[in-house]
PDB file of C-alpha atoms in Angstrom:
ATOM      1  CA  UNK A  99     103.611  71.364 108.400  1.00 49.00           C
ATOM      2  CA  UNK A 100     101.276  73.972 109.612  1.00 52.00           C
ATOM      3  CA  UNK A 101      97.867  74.223 108.067  1.00 54.00           C
ATOM      4  CA  UNK A 102      97.171  77.440 106.735  1.00 54.00           C
ATOM      5  CA  UNK A 103      94.111  79.494 107.805  1.00 55.00           C
ATOM      6  CA  UNK A 104      91.184  80.093 105.653  1.00 59.00           C
ATOM      7  CA  UNK A 105      90.209  83.383 105.038  1.00 57.00           C
ATOM      8  CA  UNK A 106      86.670  83.939 106.329  1.00 59.00           C
ATOM      9  CA  UNK A 107      84.002  84.400 103.571  1.00 58.00           C
ATOM     10  CA  UNK A 108      81.905  87.751 103.468  1.00 55.00           C
ATOM     11  CA  UNK A 109      78.430  87.466 104.645  1.00 57.00           C
ATOM     12  CA  UNK A 110      75.573  87.454 101.998  1.00 56.00           C
ATOM     13  CA  UNK A 111      74.109  90.866 101.057  1.00 56.00           C
ATOM     14  CA  UNK A 112      70.563  91.351 102.524  1.00 59.00           C
ATOM     15  CA  UNK A 113      67.588  92.021 100.010  1.00 61.00           C
ATOM     16  CA  UNK A 114      67.429  91.198  96.119  1.00 65.00           C
ATOM     17  CA  UNK A 115      70.445  90.799  94.040  1.00 71.00           C
ATOM     18  CA  UNK A 116      72.110  93.660  92.409  1.00 71.00           C
ATOM     19  CA  UNK A 117      71.286  92.486  88.818  1.00 71.00           C
ATOM     20  CA  UNK A 118      67.596  93.141  89.849  1.00 74.00           C
ATOM     21  CA  UNK A 119      67.845  96.510  89.919  1.00 75.00           C
ATOM     22  CA  UNK A 120      69.128  96.784  86.549  1.00 81.00           C
ATOM     23  CA  UNK A 121      66.190  94.408  85.253  1.00 80.00           C
ATOM     24  CA  UNK A 122      63.725  96.839  86.949  1.00 79.00           C
ATOM     25  CA  UNK A 123      65.077  99.813  85.485  1.00 80.00           C
ATOM     26  CA  UNK A 124      64.827  98.194  82.251  1.00 84.00           C
ATOM     27  CA  UNK A 125      61.283  97.255  82.485  1.00 82.00           C
ATOM     28  CA  UNK A 126      60.388 100.563  83.629  1.00 86.00           C
ATOM     29  CA  UNK A 127      61.963 102.206  80.891  1.00 84.00           C
ATOM     30  CA  UNK A 128      60.119  99.756  78.332  1.00 84.00           C
ATOM     31  CA  UNK A 129      57.062 100.473  80.047  1.00 84.00           C
ATOM     32  CA  UNK A 130      57.610 104.572  79.758  1.00 81.00           C
ATOM     33  CA  UNK A 131      58.437 103.780  76.121  1.00 78.00           C
ATOM     34  CA  UNK A 132      55.212 102.097  75.245  1.00 77.00           C
ATOM     35  CA  UNK A 133      53.067 104.274  77.106  1.00 78.00           C
ATOM     36  CA  UNK A 134      54.541 107.125  75.094  1.00 76.00           C
ATOM     37  CA  UNK A 135      54.073 105.326  71.783  1.00 75.00           C
ATOM     38  CA  UNK A 136      50.137 104.736  72.822  1.00 72.00           C
ATOM     39  CA  UNK A 137      49.936 108.546  73.828  1.00 69.00           C
ATOM     40  CA  UNK A 138      50.860 109.390  70.014  1.00 67.00           C
ATOM     41  CA  UNK A 139      48.651 106.926  68.426  1.00 67.00           C
ATOM     42  CA  UNK A 140      44.891 106.864  67.924  1.00 62.00           C
ATOM     43  CA  UNK A 141      42.253 104.368  68.099  1.00 60.00           C
ATOM     44  CA  UNK A 142      39.506 104.110  65.422  1.00 63.00           C
ATOM     45  CA  UNK A 143      36.398 103.356  67.469  1.00 65.00           C
ATOM     46  CA  UNK A 144      34.599 101.496  65.051  1.00 66.00           C
ATOM     47  CA  UNK A 145      37.624  98.971  64.163  1.00 63.00           C
ATOM     48  CA  UNK A 146      38.090  98.494  67.988  1.00 61.00           C
ATOM     49  CA  UNK A 147      34.498  97.737  68.735  1.00 67.00           C
ATOM     50  CA  UNK A 148      34.354  94.997  65.744  1.00 65.00           C
ATOM     51  CA  UNK A 149      37.893  93.372  66.982  1.00 61.00           C
ATOM     52  CA  UNK A 150      36.196  93.118  70.486  1.00 59.00           C
ATOM     53  CA  UNK A 151      32.787  92.039  69.127  1.00 64.00           C
ATOM     54  CA  UNK A 152      34.638  89.352  67.024  1.00 59.00           C
ATOM     55  CA  UNK A 153      36.655  88.101  69.893  1.00 55.00           C
ATOM     56  CA  UNK A 154      33.749  87.993  72.595  1.00 55.00           C
ATOM     57  CA  UNK A 155      30.998  87.223  70.170  1.00 53.00           C
ATOM     58  CA  UNK A 156      28.996  90.249  71.953  1.00 51.00           C
ATOM     59  CA  UNK A 157      28.018  93.820  71.313  1.00 53.00           C
ATOM     60  CA  UNK A 158      30.049  96.148  73.308  1.00 50.00           C
ATOM     61  CA  UNK A 159      29.167  99.620  74.517  1.00 51.00           C
ATOM     62  CA  UNK A 160      31.608 102.528  73.843  1.00 49.00           C
ATOM     63  CA  UNK A 161      31.724 106.281  74.840  1.00 45.00           C
ATOM     64  CA  UNK A 162      34.425 108.778  73.671  1.00 48.00           C
ATOM     65  CA  UNK A 163      36.936 109.970  75.927  1.00 46.00           C
ATOM     66  CA  UNK A 164      37.688 113.292  77.000  1.00 47.00           C
ATOM     67  CA  UNK A 165      40.623 113.148  74.473  1.00 50.00           C
ATOM     68  CA  UNK A 166      39.988 113.311  70.847  1.00 47.00           C
ATOM     69  CA  UNK A 167      40.074 109.817  68.815  1.00 50.00           C
ATOM     70  CA  UNK A 168      40.296 108.027  72.227  1.00 50.00           C
ATOM     71  CA  UNK A 169      37.718 105.628  73.043  1.00 46.00           C
ATOM     72  CA  UNK A 170      36.775 103.976  76.620  1.00 48.00           C
ATOM     73  CA  UNK A 171      35.084 100.671  76.307  1.00 47.00           C
ATOM     74  CA  UNK A 172      32.555 100.465  78.946  1.00 46.00           C
ATOM     75  CA  UNK A 173      31.942  96.502  78.948  1.00 47.00           C
ATOM     76  CA  UNK A 174      30.034  93.839  77.160  1.00 47.00           C
ATOM     77  CA  UNK A 175      26.275  93.912  77.243  1.00 51.00           C
ATOM     78  CA  UNK A 176      24.848  91.384  79.407  1.00 54.00           C
ATOM     79  CA  UNK A 177      22.295  89.028  78.691  1.00 54.00           C
ATOM     80  CA  UNK A 178      19.749  90.875  80.612  1.00 58.00           C
ATOM     81  CA  UNK A 179      20.381  94.131  78.769  1.00 61.00           C
ATOM     82  CA  UNK A 180      19.763  92.623  75.304  1.00 60.00           C
ATOM     83  CA  UNK A 181      16.538  91.350  76.598  1.00 62.00           C
ATOM     84  CA  UNK A 182      15.558  94.532  77.998  1.00 62.00           C
ATOM     85  CA  UNK A 183      16.357  96.571  74.697  1.00 63.00           C
ATOM     86  CA  UNK A 184      14.679  93.597  72.541  1.00 65.00           C
ATOM     87  CA  UNK A 185      11.661  94.134  74.842  1.00 63.00           C
ATOM     88  CA  UNK A 186      11.595  97.841  74.207  1.00 61.00           C
ATOM     89  CA  UNK A 187      11.956  97.433  70.594  1.00 60.00           C
ATOM     90  CA  UNK A 188       8.962  94.946  70.266  1.00 60.00           C
ATOM     91  CA  UNK A 189       6.883  97.247  72.448  1.00 58.00           C
ATOM     92  CA  UNK A 190       7.611 100.255  70.144  1.00 58.00           C
ATOM     93  CA  UNK A 191       6.704  98.016  66.924  1.00 58.00           C
ATOM     94  CA  UNK A 192       3.426  97.214  68.472  1.00 54.00           C
ATOM     95  CA  UNK A 193       2.878 100.789  69.238  1.00 52.00           C
ATOM     96  CA  UNK A 194       3.421 101.730  65.494  1.00 48.00           C
ATOM     97  CA  UNK A 195       1.176  98.680  64.534  1.00 53.00           C
ATOM     98  CA  UNK A 196      -1.834 100.077  66.847  1.00 52.00           C
ATOM     99  CA  UNK A 197      -1.123 103.769  65.508  1.00 50.00           C
ATOM    100  CA  UNK A 198      -1.325 102.596  61.546  1.00 55.00           C
ATOM    101  CA  UNK A 199      -4.706 100.658  62.554  1.00 61.00           C
ATOM    102  CA  UNK A 200      -6.062 103.759  64.030  1.00 67.00           C
ATOM    103  CA  UNK A 201      -5.104 105.855  61.305  1.00 91.00           C
ATOM    104  CA  UNK A 202      -6.616 103.249  58.884  1.00 91.00           C
ATOM    105  CA  UNK A 203      -9.923 103.540  60.732  1.00 92.00           C
ATOM    106  CA  UNK A 204      -9.733 107.558  60.651  1.00 93.00           C
ATOM    107  CA  UNK A 205      -9.305 107.280  56.664  1.00 94.00           C
ATOM    108  CA  UNK A 206     -12.029 104.745  56.297  1.00 94.00           C
ATOM    109  CA  UNK A 207     -14.343 106.975  58.256  1.00 95.00           C
ATOM    110  CA  UNK A 208     -13.519 110.022  56.212  1.00 96.00           C
ATOM    111  CA  UNK A 209     -13.771 108.288  52.904  1.00 96.00           C
ATOM    112  CA  UNK A 210     -17.097 107.232  53.748  1.00 96.00           C
ATOM    113  CA  UNK A 211     -18.206 110.927  54.774  1.00 97.00           C
ATOM    114  CA  UNK A 212     -16.854 111.841  51.178  1.00 97.00           C
ATOM    115  CA  UNK A 213     -19.565 109.166  49.807  1.00 97.00           C
ATOM    116  CA  UNK A 214     -22.354 110.667  51.995  1.00 97.00           C
ATOM    117  CA  UNK A 215     -21.473 113.937  50.997  1.00 97.00           C
ATOM    118  CA  UNK A 216     -21.580 113.378  47.097  1.00 97.00           C
ATOM    119  CA  UNK A 217     -24.778 111.326  47.924  1.00 97.00           C
ATOM    120  CA  UNK A 218     -26.454 114.178  49.929  1.00 97.00           C
ATOM    121  CA  UNK A 219     -25.657 116.565  46.940  1.00 96.00           C
ATOM    122  CA  UNK A 220     -27.432 114.210  44.289  1.00 96.00           C
ATOM    123  CA  UNK A 221     -30.367 114.120  46.626  1.00 96.00           C
ATOM    124  CA  UNK A 222     -30.620 117.721  47.509  1.00 95.00           C
ATOM    125  CA  UNK A 223     -30.587 119.057  43.972  1.00 94.00           C
ATOM    126  CA  UNK A 224     -32.505 116.007  42.724  1.00 94.00           C
ATOM    127  CA  UNK A 225     -29.917 114.868  40.288  1.00 94.00           C
ATOM    128  CA  UNK A 226     -30.666 111.262  40.427  1.00 95.00           C
ATOM    129  CA  UNK A 227     -31.683 110.964  36.815  1.00 94.00           C
ATOM    130  CA  UNK A 228     -28.246 112.123  35.881  1.00 95.00           C
ATOM    131  CA  UNK A 229     -25.837 110.870  38.532  1.00 96.00           C
ATOM    132  CA  UNK A 230     -25.720 107.805  40.552  1.00 97.00           C
ATOM    133  CA  UNK A 231     -23.137 107.061  43.284  1.00 98.00           C
ATOM    134  CA  UNK A 232     -22.087 103.787  45.147  1.00 97.00           C
ATOM    135  CA  UNK A 233     -19.496 102.718  47.540  1.00 97.00           C
ATOM    136  CA  UNK A 234     -17.382  99.427  47.964  1.00 93.00           C
ATOM    137  CA  UNK A 235     -14.270  98.468  49.761  1.00 88.00           C
ATOM    138  CA  UNK A 236     -12.315 101.587  49.630  1.00 95.00           C
ATOM    139  CA  UNK A 237     -13.646 102.935  46.312  1.00 97.00           C
ATOM    140  CA  UNK A 238     -16.344 105.180  45.226  1.00 98.00           C
ATOM    141  CA  UNK A 239     -17.821 104.965  42.001  1.00 98.00           C
ATOM    142  CA  UNK A 240     -19.731 108.220  40.412  1.00 98.00           C
ATOM    143  CA  UNK A 241     -21.574 107.168  37.430  1.00 98.00           C
ATOM    144  CA  UNK A 242     -22.854 110.250  35.163  1.00 97.00           C
ATOM    145  CA  UNK A 243     -24.936 109.848  32.104  1.00 96.00           C
ATOM    146  CA  UNK A 244     -23.117 111.127  29.027  1.00 94.00           C
ATOM    147  CA  UNK A 245     -26.023 113.532  28.317  1.00 94.00           C
ATOM    148  CA  UNK A 246     -25.453 115.282  31.733  1.00 94.00           C
ATOM    149  CA  UNK A 247     -21.962 116.456  30.316  1.00 96.00           C
ATOM    150  CA  UNK A 248     -21.823 116.114  26.485  1.00 96.00           C
ATOM    151  CA  UNK A 249     -23.911 116.737  23.495  1.00 94.00           C
ATOM    152  CA  UNK A 250     -24.163 113.459  21.245  1.00 92.00           C
ATOM    153  CA  UNK A 251     -21.024 112.810  19.460  1.00 93.00           C
ATOM    154  CA  UNK A 252     -19.243 115.773  20.865  1.00 95.00           C
ATOM    155  CA  UNK A 253     -16.478 115.836  23.786  1.00 96.00           C
ATOM    156  CA  UNK A 254     -17.081 119.597  24.881  1.00 96.00           C
ATOM    157  CA  UNK A 255     -18.429 119.880  28.365  1.00 96.00           C
ATOM    158  CA  UNK A 256     -21.883 121.573  27.937  1.00 95.00           C
ATOM    159  CA  UNK A 257     -21.774 124.926  29.835  1.00 93.00           C
ATOM    160  CA  UNK A 258     -24.889 124.159  31.862  1.00 91.00           C
ATOM    161  CA  UNK A 259     -23.100 121.209  33.083  1.00 92.00           C
ATOM    162  CA  UNK A 260     -20.185 122.762  34.665  1.00 93.00           C
ATOM    163  CA  UNK A 261     -22.097 123.377  37.597  1.00 93.00           C
ATOM    164  CA  UNK A 262     -22.213 119.702  38.444  1.00 93.00           C
ATOM    165  CA  UNK A 263     -18.791 119.233  37.794  1.00 95.00           C
ATOM    166  CA  UNK A 264     -17.796 122.293  39.760  1.00 95.00           C
ATOM    167  CA  UNK A 265     -19.559 121.177  42.594  1.00 95.00           C
ATOM    168  CA  UNK A 266     -18.467 117.613  42.506  1.00 96.00           C
ATOM    169  CA  UNK A 267     -14.534 119.588  42.728  1.00 96.00           C
ATOM    170  CA  UNK A 268     -15.503 121.385  45.671  1.00 96.00           C
ATOM    171  CA  UNK A 269     -16.689 118.304  47.474  1.00 96.00           C
ATOM    172  CA  UNK A 270     -13.679 116.128  46.431  1.00 96.00           C
ATOM    173  CA  UNK A 271     -11.287 118.974  47.145  1.00 95.00           C
ATOM    174  CA  UNK A 272     -11.543 118.662  51.025  1.00 94.00           C
ATOM    175  CA  UNK A 273     -10.734 114.964  50.654  1.00 96.00           C
ATOM    176  CA  UNK A 274      -7.931 114.793  48.357  1.00 95.00           C
ATOM    177  CA  UNK A 275      -5.387 113.654  51.151  1.00 94.00           C
ATOM    178  CA  UNK A 276      -7.421 110.374  51.342  1.00 95.00           C
ATOM    179  CA  UNK A 277      -7.393 109.718  47.489  1.00 96.00           C
ATOM    180  CA  UNK A 278      -5.059 107.344  45.874  1.00 96.00           C
ATOM    181  CA  UNK A 279      -6.394 107.699  42.417  1.00 97.00           C
ATOM    182  CA  UNK A 280      -9.307 108.991  40.396  1.00 98.00           C
ATOM    183  CA  UNK A 281      -9.814 107.037  37.115  1.00 98.00           C
ATOM    184  CA  UNK A 282     -12.255 109.039  34.760  1.00 98.00           C
ATOM    185  CA  UNK A 283     -13.514 106.614  32.179  1.00 98.00           C
ATOM    186  CA  UNK A 284     -15.679 107.428  28.956  1.00 98.00           C
ATOM    187  CA  UNK A 285     -18.226 104.906  27.820  1.00 98.00           C
ATOM    188  CA  UNK A 286     -20.274 104.608  24.704  1.00 97.00           C
ATOM    189  CA  UNK A 287     -22.755 102.264  23.317  1.00 96.00           C
ATOM    190  CA  UNK A 288     -22.049  99.891  20.394  1.00 96.00           C
ATOM    191  CA  UNK A 289     -23.614 102.202  17.520  1.00 96.00           C
ATOM    192  CA  UNK A 290     -20.313 103.094  15.306  1.00 95.00           C
ATOM    193  CA  UNK A 291     -19.294 106.592  14.977  1.00 94.00           C
ATOM    194  CA  UNK A 292     -17.190 108.038  12.137  1.00 88.00           C
ATOM    195  CA  UNK A 293     -16.632 111.743  11.856  1.00 92.00           C
ATOM    196  CA  UNK A 294     -14.099 114.336  10.761  1.00 92.00           C
ATOM    197  CA  UNK A 295     -13.157 114.552  14.569  1.00 94.00           C
ATOM    198  CA  UNK A 296     -13.569 110.947  15.736  1.00 96.00           C
ATOM    199  CA  UNK A 297     -12.881 108.004  13.788  1.00 96.00           C
ATOM    200  CA  UNK A 298     -14.462 105.543  16.140  1.00 96.00           C
ATOM    201  CA  UNK A 299     -16.215 105.191  19.846  1.00 97.00           C
ATOM    202  CA  UNK A 300     -12.941 104.763  21.351  1.00 97.00           C
ATOM    203  CA  UNK A 301     -11.615 107.968  19.993  1.00 97.00           C
ATOM    204  CA  UNK A 302     -14.744 109.685  21.336  1.00 97.00           C
ATOM    205  CA  UNK A 303     -14.982 108.127  24.713  1.00 97.00           C
ATOM    206  CA  UNK A 304     -10.872 108.851  25.352  1.00 98.00           C
ATOM    207  CA  UNK A 305     -11.426 112.406  24.364  1.00 97.00           C
ATOM    208  CA  UNK A 306     -14.311 112.948  26.808  1.00 97.00           C
ATOM    209  CA  UNK A 307     -12.167 111.509  29.474  1.00 98.00           C
ATOM    210  CA  UNK A 308      -9.476 113.720  28.701  1.00 98.00           C
ATOM    211  CA  UNK A 309     -11.654 116.584  28.680  1.00 97.00           C
ATOM    212  CA  UNK A 310     -12.929 115.996  32.086  1.00 97.00           C
ATOM    213  CA  UNK A 311      -9.489 115.492  33.481  1.00 97.00           C
ATOM    214  CA  UNK A 312      -8.512 118.944  32.238  1.00 97.00           C
ATOM    215  CA  UNK A 313     -11.583 120.388  33.937  1.00 97.00           C
ATOM    216  CA  UNK A 314     -10.531 119.060  37.359  1.00 97.00           C
ATOM    217  CA  UNK A 315      -6.878 120.196  36.818  1.00 96.00           C
ATOM    218  CA  UNK A 316      -8.211 123.761  36.208  1.00 96.00           C
ATOM    219  CA  UNK A 317     -10.565 123.942  39.097  1.00 95.00           C
ATOM    220  CA  UNK A 318      -9.116 121.692  41.797  1.00 94.00           C
ATOM    221  CA  UNK A 319      -5.814 122.166  43.833  1.00 93.00           C
ATOM    222  CA  UNK A 320      -5.110 118.595  43.334  1.00 93.00           C
ATOM    223  CA  UNK A 321      -1.821 116.558  41.984  1.00 94.00           C
ATOM    224  CA  UNK A 322      -2.631 115.876  38.525  1.00 96.00           C
ATOM    225  CA  UNK A 323      -0.841 112.510  38.722  1.00 96.00           C
ATOM    226  CA  UNK A 324      -3.437 110.839  40.396  1.00 96.00           C
ATOM    227  CA  UNK A 325      -6.019 111.655  37.646  1.00 98.00           C
ATOM    228  CA  UNK A 326      -6.093 109.010  35.028  1.00 98.00           C
ATOM    229  CA  UNK A 327      -8.427 109.264  31.651  1.00 98.00           C
ATOM    230  CA  UNK A 328      -9.542 106.127  30.448  1.00 98.00           C
ATOM    231  CA  UNK A 329     -11.511 105.656  27.100  1.00 98.00           C
ATOM    232  CA  UNK A 330     -13.569 102.487  27.440  1.00 97.00           C
ATOM    233  CA  UNK A 331     -15.485 102.789  24.124  1.00 97.00           C
ATOM    234  CA  UNK A 332     -18.408 100.254  23.909  1.00 97.00           C
ATOM    235  CA  UNK A 333     -16.193  97.081  25.684  1.00 97.00           C
ATOM    236  CA  UNK A 334     -17.596  97.583  29.023  1.00 97.00           C
ATOM    237  CA  UNK A 335     -21.688  97.759  29.045  1.00 97.00           C
ATOM    238  CA  UNK A 336     -23.573  97.837  32.022  1.00 97.00           C
ATOM    239  CA  UNK A 337     -26.907  97.031  30.160  1.00 97.00           C
ATOM    240  CA  UNK A 338     -27.666  95.182  26.978  1.00 96.00           C
ATOM    241  CA  UNK A 339     -27.019  97.365  23.827  1.00 96.00           C
ATOM    242  CA  UNK A 340     -30.041  95.411  22.291  1.00 96.00           C
ATOM    243  CA  UNK A 341     -32.663  98.269  23.782  1.00 96.00           C
ATOM    244  CA  UNK A 342     -32.599 101.896  23.829  1.00 96.00           C
ATOM    245  CA  UNK A 343     -32.549 101.903  27.576  1.00 96.00           C
ATOM    246  CA  UNK A 344     -29.705  99.900  27.703  1.00 96.00           C
ATOM    247  CA  UNK A 345     -27.820 102.058  25.215  1.00 96.00           C
ATOM    248  CA  UNK A 346     -28.596 105.079  27.145  1.00 95.00           C
ATOM    249  CA  UNK A 347     -27.398 103.427  30.368  1.00 96.00           C
ATOM    250  CA  UNK A 348     -24.020 102.565  28.384  1.00 97.00           C
ATOM    251  CA  UNK A 349     -23.434 105.815  27.259  1.00 97.00           C
ATOM    252  CA  UNK A 350     -21.600 107.195  30.524  1.00 97.00           C
ATOM    253  CA  UNK A 351     -18.849 108.690  32.331  1.00 98.00           C
ATOM    254  CA  UNK A 352     -17.586 106.787  35.308  1.00 98.00           C
ATOM    255  CA  UNK A 353     -15.629 108.492  38.224  1.00 98.00           C
ATOM    256  CA  UNK A 354     -13.465 105.500  40.069  1.00 98.00           C
ATOM    257  CA  UNK A 355     -12.358 107.006  43.502  1.00 98.00           C
ATOM    258  CA  UNK A 356      -9.679 104.914  45.212  1.00 97.00           C
ATOM    259  CA  UNK A 357      -8.754 105.467  48.764  1.00 97.00           C
ATOM    260  CA  UNK A 358      -4.942 105.543  49.896  1.00 95.00           C
ATOM    261  CA  UNK A 359      -5.647 102.097  51.711  1.00 94.00           C
ATOM    262  CA  UNK A 360      -6.815 100.368  48.094  1.00 90.00           C
ATOM    263  CA  UNK A 361      -4.117  97.401  47.567  1.00 81.00           C
TER     264      UNK A 361
END
């Protein structure tokens, strides 16, 4: 029995298998499909930054791309960049503190000038028997006898006394930007008063303080909110009311001028 001759096998094809061509075409089409979807979509820059920051634990820097609503992430800030920015912020804060300190010194210097202007006016016009001025930390106190402004038991400013107040207004006017508040305080002695107009010393001292405030508002370009009238009555004496001299010292109007630096 003769053996049948085997048919020779076809040689193996060179290169990739045929199925790889179909697979490559499919992947290419999928890639093109997703690129097309991405081109139609928009990215919220803020949300994208938050997502990346939450995953990386670091702040990212991003700029807008040439196409609207697209963002290109430039990269994660490295440690050296953060240190440089923090150093710059510290230097800026230090500069602001130095500037504030310089401004405070300027305010103190000019506030002292206000005190000297008032003091010079008193001495030049020989008003020491009517007006006294003193200075403490961020406060100037001008103390005027009640007789320098008012007749006994009255609250109308005397016409001959208006020149004193008017000059005081002129001096203060140039320094209003340095002033936080001016308290106008009316004071009396302990001698009771009871008239048709004023039932007691509190009513008299309050009305006198209010009249001075009205005068300031009429004759100064000043914010009325920094003017505060206060009736102190007999409750804040500077001398004993047991003597006539003490009572005379207690009948007064105080101008308490506070600097903007006053706490």
